[in-house]
Each structure stands twice: as C-alpha cells, then as structure tokens.
PDB file of C-alpha atoms in Angstrom:
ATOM      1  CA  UNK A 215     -10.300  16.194 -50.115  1.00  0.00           C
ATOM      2  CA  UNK A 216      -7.505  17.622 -48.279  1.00  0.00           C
ATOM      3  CA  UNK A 217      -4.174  15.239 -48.490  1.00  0.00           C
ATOM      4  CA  UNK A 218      -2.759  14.643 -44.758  1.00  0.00           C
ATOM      5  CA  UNK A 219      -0.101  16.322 -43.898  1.00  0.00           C
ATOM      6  CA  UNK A 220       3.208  14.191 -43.437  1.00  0.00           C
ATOM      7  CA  UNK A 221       5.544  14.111 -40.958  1.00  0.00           C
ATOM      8  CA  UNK A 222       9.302  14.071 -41.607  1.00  0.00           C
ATOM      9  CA  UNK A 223      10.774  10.893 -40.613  1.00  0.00           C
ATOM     10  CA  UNK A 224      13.079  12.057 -37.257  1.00  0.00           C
ATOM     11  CA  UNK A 225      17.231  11.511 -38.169  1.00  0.00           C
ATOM     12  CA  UNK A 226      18.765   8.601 -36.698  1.00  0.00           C
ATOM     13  CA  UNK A 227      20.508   9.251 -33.405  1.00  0.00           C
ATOM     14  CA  UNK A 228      24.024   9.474 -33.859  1.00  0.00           C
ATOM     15  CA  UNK A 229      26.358   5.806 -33.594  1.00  0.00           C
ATOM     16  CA  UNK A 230      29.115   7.404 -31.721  1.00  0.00           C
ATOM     17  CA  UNK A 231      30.128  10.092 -30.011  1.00  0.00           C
ATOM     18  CA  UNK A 232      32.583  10.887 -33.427  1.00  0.00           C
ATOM     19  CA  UNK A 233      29.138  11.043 -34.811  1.00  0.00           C
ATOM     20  CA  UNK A 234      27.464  13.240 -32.410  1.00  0.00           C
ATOM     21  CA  UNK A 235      29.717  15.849 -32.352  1.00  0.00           C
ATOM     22  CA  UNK A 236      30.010  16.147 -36.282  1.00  0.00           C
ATOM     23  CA  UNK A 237      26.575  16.743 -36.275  1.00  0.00           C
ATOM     24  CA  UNK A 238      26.550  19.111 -33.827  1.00  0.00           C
ATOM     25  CA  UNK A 239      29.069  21.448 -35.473  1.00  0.00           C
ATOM     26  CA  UNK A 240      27.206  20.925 -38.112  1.00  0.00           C
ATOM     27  CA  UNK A 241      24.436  23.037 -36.070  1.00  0.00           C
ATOM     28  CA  UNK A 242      27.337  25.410 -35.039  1.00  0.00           C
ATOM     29  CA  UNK A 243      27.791  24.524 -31.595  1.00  0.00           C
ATOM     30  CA  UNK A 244      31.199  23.018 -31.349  1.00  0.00           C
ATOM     31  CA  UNK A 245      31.309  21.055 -28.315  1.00  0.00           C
ATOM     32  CA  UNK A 246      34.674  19.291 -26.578  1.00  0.00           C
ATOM     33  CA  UNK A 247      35.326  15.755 -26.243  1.00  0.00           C
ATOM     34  CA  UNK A 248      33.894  15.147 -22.665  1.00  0.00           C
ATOM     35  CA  UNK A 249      30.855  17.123 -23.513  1.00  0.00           C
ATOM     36  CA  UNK A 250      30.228  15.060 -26.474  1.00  0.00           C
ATOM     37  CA  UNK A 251      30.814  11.758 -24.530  1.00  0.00           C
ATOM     38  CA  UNK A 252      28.597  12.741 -21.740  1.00  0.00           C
ATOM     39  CA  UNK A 253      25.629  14.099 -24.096  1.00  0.00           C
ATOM     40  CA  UNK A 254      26.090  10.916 -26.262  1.00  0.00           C
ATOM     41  CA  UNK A 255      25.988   8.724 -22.949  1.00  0.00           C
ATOM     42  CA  UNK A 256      22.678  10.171 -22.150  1.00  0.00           C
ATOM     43  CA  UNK A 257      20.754   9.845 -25.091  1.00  0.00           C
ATOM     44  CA  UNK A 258      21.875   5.766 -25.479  1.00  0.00           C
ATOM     45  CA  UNK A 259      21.157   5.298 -21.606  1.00  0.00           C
ATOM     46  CA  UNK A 260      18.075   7.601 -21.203  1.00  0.00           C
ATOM     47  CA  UNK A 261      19.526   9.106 -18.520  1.00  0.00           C
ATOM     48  CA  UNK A 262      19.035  12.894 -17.537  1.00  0.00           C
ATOM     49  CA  UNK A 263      22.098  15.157 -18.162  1.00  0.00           C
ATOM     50  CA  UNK A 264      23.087  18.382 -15.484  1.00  0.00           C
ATOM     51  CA  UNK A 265      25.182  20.861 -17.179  1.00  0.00           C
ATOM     52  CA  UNK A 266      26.898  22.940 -14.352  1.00  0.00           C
ATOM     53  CA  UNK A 267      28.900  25.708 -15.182  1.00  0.00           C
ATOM     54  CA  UNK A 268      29.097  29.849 -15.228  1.00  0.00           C
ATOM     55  CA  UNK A 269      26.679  31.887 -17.200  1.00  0.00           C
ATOM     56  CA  UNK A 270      27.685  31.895 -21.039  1.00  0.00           C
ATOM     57  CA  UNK A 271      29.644  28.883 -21.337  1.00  0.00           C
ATOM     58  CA  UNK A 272      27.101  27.176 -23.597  1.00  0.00           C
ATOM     59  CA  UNK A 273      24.919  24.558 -21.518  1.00  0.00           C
ATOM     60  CA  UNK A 274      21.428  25.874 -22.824  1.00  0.00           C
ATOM     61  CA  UNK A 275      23.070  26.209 -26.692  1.00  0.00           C
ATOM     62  CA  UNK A 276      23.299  22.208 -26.135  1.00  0.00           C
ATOM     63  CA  UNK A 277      19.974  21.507 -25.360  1.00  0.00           C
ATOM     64  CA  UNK A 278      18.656  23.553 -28.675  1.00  0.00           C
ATOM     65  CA  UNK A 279      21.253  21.560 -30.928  1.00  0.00           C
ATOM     66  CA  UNK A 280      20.480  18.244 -29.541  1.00  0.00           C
ATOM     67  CA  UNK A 281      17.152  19.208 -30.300  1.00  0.00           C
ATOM     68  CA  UNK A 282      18.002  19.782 -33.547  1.00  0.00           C
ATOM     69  CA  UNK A 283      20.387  16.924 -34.327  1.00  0.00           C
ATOM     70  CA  UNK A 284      17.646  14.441 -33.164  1.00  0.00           C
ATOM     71  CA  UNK A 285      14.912  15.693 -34.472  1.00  0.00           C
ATOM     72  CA  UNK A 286      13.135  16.105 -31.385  1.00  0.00           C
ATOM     73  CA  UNK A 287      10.596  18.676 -30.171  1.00  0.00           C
ATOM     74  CA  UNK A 288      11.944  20.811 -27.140  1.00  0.00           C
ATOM     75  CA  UNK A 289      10.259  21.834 -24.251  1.00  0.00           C
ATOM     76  CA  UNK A 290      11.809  24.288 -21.816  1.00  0.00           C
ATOM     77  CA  UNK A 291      11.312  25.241 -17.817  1.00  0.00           C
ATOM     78  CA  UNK A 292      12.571  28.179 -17.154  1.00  0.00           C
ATOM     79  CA  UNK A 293      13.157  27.805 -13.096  1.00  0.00           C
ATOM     80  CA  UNK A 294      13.135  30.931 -10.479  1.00  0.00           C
ATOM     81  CA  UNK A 295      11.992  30.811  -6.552  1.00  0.00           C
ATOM     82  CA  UNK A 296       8.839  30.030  -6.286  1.00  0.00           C
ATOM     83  CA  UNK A 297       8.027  27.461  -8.813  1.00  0.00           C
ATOM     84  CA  UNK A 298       5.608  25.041  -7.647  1.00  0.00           C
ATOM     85  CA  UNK A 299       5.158  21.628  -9.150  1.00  0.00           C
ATOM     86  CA  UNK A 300       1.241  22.782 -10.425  1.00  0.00           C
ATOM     87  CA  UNK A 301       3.164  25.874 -12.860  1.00  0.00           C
ATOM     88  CA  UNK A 302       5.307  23.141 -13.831  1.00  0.00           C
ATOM     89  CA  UNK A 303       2.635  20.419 -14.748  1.00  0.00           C
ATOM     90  CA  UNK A 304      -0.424  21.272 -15.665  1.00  0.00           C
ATOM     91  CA  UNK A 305      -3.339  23.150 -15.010  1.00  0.00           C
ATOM     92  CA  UNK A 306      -6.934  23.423 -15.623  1.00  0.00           C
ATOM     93  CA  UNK A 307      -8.980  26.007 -17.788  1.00  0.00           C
ATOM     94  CA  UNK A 308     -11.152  27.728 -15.424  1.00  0.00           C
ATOM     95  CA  UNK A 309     -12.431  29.983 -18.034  1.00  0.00           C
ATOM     96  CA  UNK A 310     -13.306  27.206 -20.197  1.00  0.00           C
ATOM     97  CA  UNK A 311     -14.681  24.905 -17.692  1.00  0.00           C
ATOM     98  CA  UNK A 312     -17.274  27.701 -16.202  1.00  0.00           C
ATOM     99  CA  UNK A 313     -18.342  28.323 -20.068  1.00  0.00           C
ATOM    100  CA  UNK A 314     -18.896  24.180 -20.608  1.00  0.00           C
ATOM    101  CA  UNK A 315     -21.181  24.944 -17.407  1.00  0.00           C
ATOM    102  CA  UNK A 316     -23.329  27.723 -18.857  1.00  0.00           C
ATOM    103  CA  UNK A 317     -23.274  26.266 -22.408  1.00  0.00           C
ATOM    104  CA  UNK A 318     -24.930  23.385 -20.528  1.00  0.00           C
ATOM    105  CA  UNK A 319     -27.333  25.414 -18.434  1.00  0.00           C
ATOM    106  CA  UNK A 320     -28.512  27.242 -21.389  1.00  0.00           C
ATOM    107  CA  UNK A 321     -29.267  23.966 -23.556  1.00  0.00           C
ATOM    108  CA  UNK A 322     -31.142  23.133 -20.399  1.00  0.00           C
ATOM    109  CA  UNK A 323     -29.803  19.956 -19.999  1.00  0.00           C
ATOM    110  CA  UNK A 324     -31.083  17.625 -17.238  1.00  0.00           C
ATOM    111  CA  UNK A 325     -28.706  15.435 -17.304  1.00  0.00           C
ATOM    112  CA  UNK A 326     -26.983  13.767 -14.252  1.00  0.00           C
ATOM    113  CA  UNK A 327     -25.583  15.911 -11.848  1.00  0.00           C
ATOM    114  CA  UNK A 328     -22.456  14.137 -11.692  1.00  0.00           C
ATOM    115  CA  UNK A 329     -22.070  13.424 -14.703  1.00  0.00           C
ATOM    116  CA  UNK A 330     -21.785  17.035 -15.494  1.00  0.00           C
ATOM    117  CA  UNK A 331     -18.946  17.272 -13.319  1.00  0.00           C
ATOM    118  CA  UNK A 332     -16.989  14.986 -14.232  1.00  0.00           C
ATOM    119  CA  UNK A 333     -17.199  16.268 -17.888  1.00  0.00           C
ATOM    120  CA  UNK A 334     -15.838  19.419 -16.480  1.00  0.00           C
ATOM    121  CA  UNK A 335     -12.498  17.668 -16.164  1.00  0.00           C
ATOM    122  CA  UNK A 336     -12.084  16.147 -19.689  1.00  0.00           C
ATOM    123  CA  UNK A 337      -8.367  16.258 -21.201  1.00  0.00           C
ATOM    124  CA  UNK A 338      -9.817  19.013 -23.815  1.00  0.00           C
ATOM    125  CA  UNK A 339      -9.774  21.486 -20.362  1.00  0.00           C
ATOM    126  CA  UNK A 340      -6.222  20.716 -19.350  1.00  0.00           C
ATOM    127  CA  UNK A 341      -3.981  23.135 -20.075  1.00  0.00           C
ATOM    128  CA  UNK A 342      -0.147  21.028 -19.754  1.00  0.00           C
ATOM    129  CA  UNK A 343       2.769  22.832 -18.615  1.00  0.00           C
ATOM    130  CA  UNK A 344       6.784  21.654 -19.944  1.00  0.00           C
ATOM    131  CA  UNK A 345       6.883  18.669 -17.596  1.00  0.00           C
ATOM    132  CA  UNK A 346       3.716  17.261 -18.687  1.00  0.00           C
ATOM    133  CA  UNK A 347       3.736  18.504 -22.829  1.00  0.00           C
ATOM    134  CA  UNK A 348       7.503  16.503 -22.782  1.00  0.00           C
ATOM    135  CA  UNK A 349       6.252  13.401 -21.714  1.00  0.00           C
ATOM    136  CA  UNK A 350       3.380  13.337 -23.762  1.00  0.00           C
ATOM    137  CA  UNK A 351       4.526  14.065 -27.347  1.00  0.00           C
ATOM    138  CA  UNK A 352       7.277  11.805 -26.755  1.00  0.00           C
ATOM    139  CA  UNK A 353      10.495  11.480 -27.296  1.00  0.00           C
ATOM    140  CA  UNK A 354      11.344  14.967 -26.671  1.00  0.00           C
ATOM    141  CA  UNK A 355      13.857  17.265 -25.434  1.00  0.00           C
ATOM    142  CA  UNK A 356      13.129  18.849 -21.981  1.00  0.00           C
ATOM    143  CA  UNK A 357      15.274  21.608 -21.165  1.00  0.00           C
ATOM    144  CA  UNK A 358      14.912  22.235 -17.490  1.00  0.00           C
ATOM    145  CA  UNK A 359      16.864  25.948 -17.009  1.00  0.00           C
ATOM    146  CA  UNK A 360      18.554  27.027 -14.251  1.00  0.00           C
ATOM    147  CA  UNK A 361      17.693  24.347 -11.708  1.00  0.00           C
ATOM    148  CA  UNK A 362      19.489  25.733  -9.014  1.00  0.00           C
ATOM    149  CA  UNK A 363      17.133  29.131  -9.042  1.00  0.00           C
ATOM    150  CA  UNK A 364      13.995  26.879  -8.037  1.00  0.00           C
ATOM    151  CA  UNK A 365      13.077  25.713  -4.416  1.00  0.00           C
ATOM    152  CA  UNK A 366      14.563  22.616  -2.293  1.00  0.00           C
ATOM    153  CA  UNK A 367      10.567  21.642  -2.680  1.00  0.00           C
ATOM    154  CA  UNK A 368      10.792  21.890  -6.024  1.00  0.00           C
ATOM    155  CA  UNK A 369      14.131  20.026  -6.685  1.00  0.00           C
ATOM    156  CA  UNK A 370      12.704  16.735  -4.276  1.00  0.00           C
ATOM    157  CA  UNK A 371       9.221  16.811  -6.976  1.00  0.00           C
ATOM    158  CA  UNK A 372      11.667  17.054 -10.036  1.00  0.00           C
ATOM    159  CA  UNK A 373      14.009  13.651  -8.621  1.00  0.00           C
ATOM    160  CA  UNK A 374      10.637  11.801  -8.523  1.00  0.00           C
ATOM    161  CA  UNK A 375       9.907  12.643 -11.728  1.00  0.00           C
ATOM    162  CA  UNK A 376      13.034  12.144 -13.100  1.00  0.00           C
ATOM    163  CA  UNK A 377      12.927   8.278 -11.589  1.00  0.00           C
ATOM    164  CA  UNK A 378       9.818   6.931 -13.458  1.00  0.00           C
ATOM    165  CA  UNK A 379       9.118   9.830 -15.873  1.00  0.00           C
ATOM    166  CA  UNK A 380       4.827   9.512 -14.816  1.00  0.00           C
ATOM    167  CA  UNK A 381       2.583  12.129 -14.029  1.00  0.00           C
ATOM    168  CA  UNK A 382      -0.445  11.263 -12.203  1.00  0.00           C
ATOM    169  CA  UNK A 383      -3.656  13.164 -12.857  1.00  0.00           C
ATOM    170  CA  UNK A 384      -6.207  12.289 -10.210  1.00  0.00           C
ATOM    171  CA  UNK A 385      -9.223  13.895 -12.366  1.00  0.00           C
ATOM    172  CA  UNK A 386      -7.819  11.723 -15.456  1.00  0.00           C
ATOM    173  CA  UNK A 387      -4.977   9.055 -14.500  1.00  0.00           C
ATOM    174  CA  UNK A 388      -1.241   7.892 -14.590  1.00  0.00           C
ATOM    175  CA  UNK A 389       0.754   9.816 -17.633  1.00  0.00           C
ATOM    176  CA  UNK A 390       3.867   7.657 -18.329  1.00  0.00           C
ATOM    177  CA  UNK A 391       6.322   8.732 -21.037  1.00  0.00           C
ATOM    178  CA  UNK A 392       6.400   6.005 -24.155  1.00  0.00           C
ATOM    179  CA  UNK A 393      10.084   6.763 -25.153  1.00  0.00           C
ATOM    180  CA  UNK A 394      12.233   8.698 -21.891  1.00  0.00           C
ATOM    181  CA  UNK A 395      12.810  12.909 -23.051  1.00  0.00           C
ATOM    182  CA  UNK A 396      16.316  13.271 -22.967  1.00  0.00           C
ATOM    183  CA  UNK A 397      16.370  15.951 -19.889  1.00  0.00           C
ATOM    184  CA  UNK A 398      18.736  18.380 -19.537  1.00  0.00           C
ATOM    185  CA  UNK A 399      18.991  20.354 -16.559  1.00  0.00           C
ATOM    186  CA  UNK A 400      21.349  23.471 -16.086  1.00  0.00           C
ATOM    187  CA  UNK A 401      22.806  25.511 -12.855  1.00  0.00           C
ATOM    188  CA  UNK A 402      24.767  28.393 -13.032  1.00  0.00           C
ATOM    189  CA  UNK A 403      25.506  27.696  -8.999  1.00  0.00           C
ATOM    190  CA  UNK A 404      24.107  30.170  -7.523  1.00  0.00           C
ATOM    191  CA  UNK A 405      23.523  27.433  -4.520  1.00  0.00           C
ATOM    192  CA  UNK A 406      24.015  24.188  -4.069  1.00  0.00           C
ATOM    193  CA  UNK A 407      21.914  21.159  -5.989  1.00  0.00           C
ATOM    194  CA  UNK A 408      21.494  18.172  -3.800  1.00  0.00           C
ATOM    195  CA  UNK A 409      23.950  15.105  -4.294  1.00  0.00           C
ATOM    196  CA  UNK A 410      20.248  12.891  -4.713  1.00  0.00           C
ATOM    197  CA  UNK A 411      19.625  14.897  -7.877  1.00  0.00           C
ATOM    198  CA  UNK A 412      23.052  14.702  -9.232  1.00  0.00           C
ATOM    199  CA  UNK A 413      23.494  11.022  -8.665  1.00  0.00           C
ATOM    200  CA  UNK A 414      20.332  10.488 -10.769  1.00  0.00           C
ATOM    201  CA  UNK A 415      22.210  12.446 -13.735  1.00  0.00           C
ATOM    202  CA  UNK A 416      24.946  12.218 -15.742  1.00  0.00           C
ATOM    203  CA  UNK A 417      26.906  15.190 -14.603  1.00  0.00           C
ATOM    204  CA  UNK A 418      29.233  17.350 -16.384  1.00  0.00           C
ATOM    205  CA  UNK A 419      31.180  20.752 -15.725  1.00  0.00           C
ATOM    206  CA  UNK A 420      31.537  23.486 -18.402  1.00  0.00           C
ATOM    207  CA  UNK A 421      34.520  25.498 -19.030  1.00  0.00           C
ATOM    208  CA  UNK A 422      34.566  28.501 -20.637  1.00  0.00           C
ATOM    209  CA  UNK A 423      36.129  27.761 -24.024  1.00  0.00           C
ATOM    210  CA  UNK A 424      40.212  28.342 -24.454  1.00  0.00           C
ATOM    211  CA  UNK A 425      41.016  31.392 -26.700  1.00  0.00           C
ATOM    212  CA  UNK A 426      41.338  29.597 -30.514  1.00  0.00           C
ATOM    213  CA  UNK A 427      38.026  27.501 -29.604  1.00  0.00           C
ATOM    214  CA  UNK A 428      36.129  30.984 -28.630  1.00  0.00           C
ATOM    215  CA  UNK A 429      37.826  32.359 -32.050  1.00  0.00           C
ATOM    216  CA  UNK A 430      36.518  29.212 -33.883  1.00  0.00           C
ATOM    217  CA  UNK A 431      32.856  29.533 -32.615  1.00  0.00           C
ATOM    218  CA  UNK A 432      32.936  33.426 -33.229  1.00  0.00           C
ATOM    219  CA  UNK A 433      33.827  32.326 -36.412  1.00  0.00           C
ATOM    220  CA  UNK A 434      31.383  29.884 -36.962  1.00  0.00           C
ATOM    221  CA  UNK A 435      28.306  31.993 -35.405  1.00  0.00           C
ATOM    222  CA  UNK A 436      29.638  35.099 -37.556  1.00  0.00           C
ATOM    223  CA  UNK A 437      30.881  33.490 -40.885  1.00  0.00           C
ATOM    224  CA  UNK A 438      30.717  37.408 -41.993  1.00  0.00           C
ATOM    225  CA  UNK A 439      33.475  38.437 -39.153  1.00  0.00           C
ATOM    226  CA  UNK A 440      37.099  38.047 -40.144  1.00  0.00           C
ATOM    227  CA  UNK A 441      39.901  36.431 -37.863  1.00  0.00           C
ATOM    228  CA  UNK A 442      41.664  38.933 -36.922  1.00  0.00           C
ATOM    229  CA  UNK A 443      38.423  40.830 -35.866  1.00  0.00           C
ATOM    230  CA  UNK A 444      37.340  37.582 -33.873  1.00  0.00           C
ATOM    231  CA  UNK A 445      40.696  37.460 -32.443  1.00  0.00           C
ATOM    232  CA  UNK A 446      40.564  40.874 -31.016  1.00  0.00           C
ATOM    233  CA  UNK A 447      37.021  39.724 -29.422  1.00  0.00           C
ATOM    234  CA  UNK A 448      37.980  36.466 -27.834  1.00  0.00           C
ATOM    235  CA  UNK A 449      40.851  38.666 -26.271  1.00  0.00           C
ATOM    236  CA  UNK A 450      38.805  41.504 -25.297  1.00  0.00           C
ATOM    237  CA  UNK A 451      36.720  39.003 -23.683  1.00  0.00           C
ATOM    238  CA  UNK A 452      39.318  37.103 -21.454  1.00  0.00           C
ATOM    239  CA  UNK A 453      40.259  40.038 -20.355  1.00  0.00           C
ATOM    240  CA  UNK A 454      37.035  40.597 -18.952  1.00  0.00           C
ATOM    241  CA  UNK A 455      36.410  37.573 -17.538  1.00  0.00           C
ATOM    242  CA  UNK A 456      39.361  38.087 -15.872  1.00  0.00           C
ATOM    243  CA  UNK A 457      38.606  41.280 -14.115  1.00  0.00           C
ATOM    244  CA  UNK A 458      34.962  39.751 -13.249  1.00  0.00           C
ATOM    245  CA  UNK A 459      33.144  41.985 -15.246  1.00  0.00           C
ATOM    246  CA  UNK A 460      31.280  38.925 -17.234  1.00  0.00           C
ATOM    247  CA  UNK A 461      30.250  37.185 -14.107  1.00  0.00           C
ATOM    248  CA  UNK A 462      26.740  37.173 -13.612  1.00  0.00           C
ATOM    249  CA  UNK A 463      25.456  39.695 -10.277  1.00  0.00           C
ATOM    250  CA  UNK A 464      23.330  37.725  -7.326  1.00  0.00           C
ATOM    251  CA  UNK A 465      19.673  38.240  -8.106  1.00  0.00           C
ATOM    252  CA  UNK A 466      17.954  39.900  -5.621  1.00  0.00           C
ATOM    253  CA  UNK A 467      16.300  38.227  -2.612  1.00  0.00           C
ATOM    254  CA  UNK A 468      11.990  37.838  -2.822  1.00  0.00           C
ATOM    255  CA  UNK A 469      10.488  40.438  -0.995  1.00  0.00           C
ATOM    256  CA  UNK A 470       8.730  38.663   1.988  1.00  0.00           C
ATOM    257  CA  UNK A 471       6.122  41.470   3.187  1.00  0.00           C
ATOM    258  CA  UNK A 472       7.619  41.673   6.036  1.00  0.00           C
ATOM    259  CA  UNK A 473       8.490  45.729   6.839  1.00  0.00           C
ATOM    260  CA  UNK A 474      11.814  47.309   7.170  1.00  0.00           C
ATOM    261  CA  UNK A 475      12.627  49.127  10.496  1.00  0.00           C
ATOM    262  CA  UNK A 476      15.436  51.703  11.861  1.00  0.00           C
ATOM    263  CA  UNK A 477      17.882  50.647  14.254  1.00  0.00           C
ATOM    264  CA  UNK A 478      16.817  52.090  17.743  1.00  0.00           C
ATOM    265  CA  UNK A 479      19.485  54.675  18.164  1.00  0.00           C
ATOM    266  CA  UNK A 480      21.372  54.479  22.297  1.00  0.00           C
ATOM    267  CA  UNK A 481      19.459  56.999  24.436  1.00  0.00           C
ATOM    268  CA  UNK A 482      20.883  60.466  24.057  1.00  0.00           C
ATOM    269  CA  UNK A 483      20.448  63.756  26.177  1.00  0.00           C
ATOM    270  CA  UNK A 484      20.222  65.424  23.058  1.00  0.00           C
ATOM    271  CA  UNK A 485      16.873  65.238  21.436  1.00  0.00           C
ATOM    272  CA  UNK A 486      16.934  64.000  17.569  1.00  0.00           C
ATOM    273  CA  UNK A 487      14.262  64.759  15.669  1.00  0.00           C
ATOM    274  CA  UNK A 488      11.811  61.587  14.695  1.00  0.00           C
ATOM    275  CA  UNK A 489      12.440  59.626  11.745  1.00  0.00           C
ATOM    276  CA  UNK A 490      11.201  60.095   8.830  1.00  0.00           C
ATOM    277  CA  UNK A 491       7.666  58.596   8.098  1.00  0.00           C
ATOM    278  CA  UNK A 492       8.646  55.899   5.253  1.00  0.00           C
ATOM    279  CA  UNK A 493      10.969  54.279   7.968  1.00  0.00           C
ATOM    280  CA  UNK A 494       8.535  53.975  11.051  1.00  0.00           C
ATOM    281  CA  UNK A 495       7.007  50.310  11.396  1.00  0.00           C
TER     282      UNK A 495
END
C-alpha cells in the first residue's frame, strides 16, 4: 500500500519588511525599500498590489519571488484586448460533456431526462481559468500581467472581483476564496487604469534600478560574470535607455474588418489611370 504523499509545510510569511526583503535576495531579486514596504503591506493586509512602471524594471520578477518566499502556488493572466471575463474564469468541456452524453446513450440509460442534464454540468467538466484556479487552491499568488492591455469591460469585472474575491457559478454555486491570493497586477502604461482600480490597491511605481544596483543584480543573476564585465553592461545599458532604444514600441491596433479605402483624388482634366485592385472598396 502506497504511502501518501506529503506536503511540505509552506514557510512562515516574513515578520517585517527587514525580513521580507532578506528573503527575497535570497531568491535573487533585490528589491528597494519602498518596494519591500509596499509588497510586505499587502501580504499582512490582503490587499491587491499594482506595480506600474516601464517594461524591464522588474514588476513580474516580484510576483515569481513572492511566490517563492511564501510558498505559494502562482497563477498568472496574461492580459491583451479582448479578454473577456469567461477566458479569464472558467469554462466548460464541451468535448467531454457530449462524450458523458453518448457514454450514456450507449449504456441505454433511461434515466430522468433532467437529471441527465444536470450531470452534464458536474465540477469534473469545468475546466477553471487563473481567476478561478487562484481562489480555489488557496492561498495563492495571482499574477494578473499587463492590466492595462485588457478592456475598460474587463478592468470594471476584475474591481468586483478584487472586492469580495467570489466567483459565482450558476450551473454549480458561489466560489469564495478561504485565505485572500495575494494579487498582483502590472501596467507598463500603455493607457490609463482607472482611479476605482487603483484605490482598491496598494500602488507602487518602479524605477529602473540606479547603475551599482543594476551591477549588483547582474551580479547576482550571473554569479559567473565579473564586475568589471557587469559594469560595462549596466553602462551600455543606460546609455540605451537614454537614447530610447529599450523602450517598448506601441503594439499594433486589432484589425476591425472594416476595409481600407484610397483618398478620392480632386477632379482633374487629366485622366489617371484606376487604382490598383487591392485598394478599391
């Protein structure tokens, strides 16, 4: 008879912020004082975190150590346009679902009608998505990426979320989280984030690390590089970012369907020739 398998106890969440950020250099993210106060702050008040800043400056390196440091499983959304609060949730397994049918049409079962449907939404069918996996195998990390790429639809579903942490599943019921996921959201501000959602979060702005902090994380991510070598990178790369070169390009817009036409040209005595047929509408 197999032995079950056991389940390392989770570390203690850290006492202080002193304590917090020891442990997460220890992971080899080496965070600064505010950073470490405002990360600390939201895993003693269970409240959500948003991590602004430019592209590279370390906000979804944090979520992965806290992870770590805590113990915690971490579940990420990676946001774009588009997202709907169903891709975000859950969904169910049609494929499964239509197989439980014919499984019970071939045992020729003759059982009640509605009964049958309503085993065709058991739990075993539901597929979860991040939001809904985080709040069940709680407490968790939920890493919700790039917030500020998603809808305004999107962003209003994700503050009532964030305000109760509960799902509800008409088919099955009300999902509420035992212990809160310590959320963190990010946004490289590429628009905008309503004030609502920020006032429900601890908020904090990220810098790009001074030169000898850059050297010291170089250092620490690449024990095998020598100073002077990490030097010559932390300088190679200020001098980027200050020629713009590092700063992330606008994505491009969603096409809409909609097709592209030619400006009608004035009208002309001379006669042009007609356009060319992949610009006609």
């Amino acid at each position: 008879m197999s032995q079950p398998t056991q389940v390392p106890p989770r570390p203690a969440p850290p006492a202080s912020p002193e304590a917090l950020a020891e442990a997460l250099r220890a992971t080899g993210y080496l965070p600064d004082e505010g950073l470490t106060t405002a990360a600390y702050l939201a895993l003693a008040m269970h409240r959500p975190l948003f991590l602004e800043g430019e592209a590279g400056v370390g906000k979804t390196a944090l979520a992965h150590a806290l992870a770590e440091v805590t113990g915690r499983p971490m579940y990420r959304l990676q946001c774009y346009e588009g997202l709907e609060a169903s891709q975000a949730l859950y969904d169910w397994d049609f494929g499964r679902q239509l197989l439980h049918l014919r499984a019970a049409e071939a045992a020729g079962s003759g059982g009640d009608t509605a009964e049958l449907e309503a085993g065709l939404y058991d739990r075993r069918f539901l597929l979860a998505r991040p939001l809904l996996q985080a709040l069940e195998d709680a407490p968790s990390v939920l890493l919700v990426d790039e917030i500020d790429r998603a809808d305004d639809e999107f962003e209003a579903f994700l503050l009532e979320l964030l305000s109760d942490f509960t799902i509800s599943i008409p088919e099955l019921g009300t999902v509420r989280a035992a212990v809160p996921p310590l959320v963190v959201l990010t946004s490289n501000r590429t628009r905008e984030v309503h004030d609502a959602l920020k006032r429900r979060c601890l908020y904090h702005w990220l810098e790009h690390p001074d030169f000898e902090r850059e050297v010291a994380i170089l250092r620490s991510r690449l024990p095998q590089v020598t100073e002077e070598l990490a030097r010559q990178v932390a300088r190679a790369t200020a001098k980027l970012r200050s020629l713009d070169l590092l700063k992330p390009r606008a994505s491009p817009r969603r096409w809409t369907g909609r097709p592209r036409c030619t400006p009608s040209a004035p009208a002309s005595s001379t006669p042009t020739p007609p356009p060319a047929p992949w610009v006609r509408c």
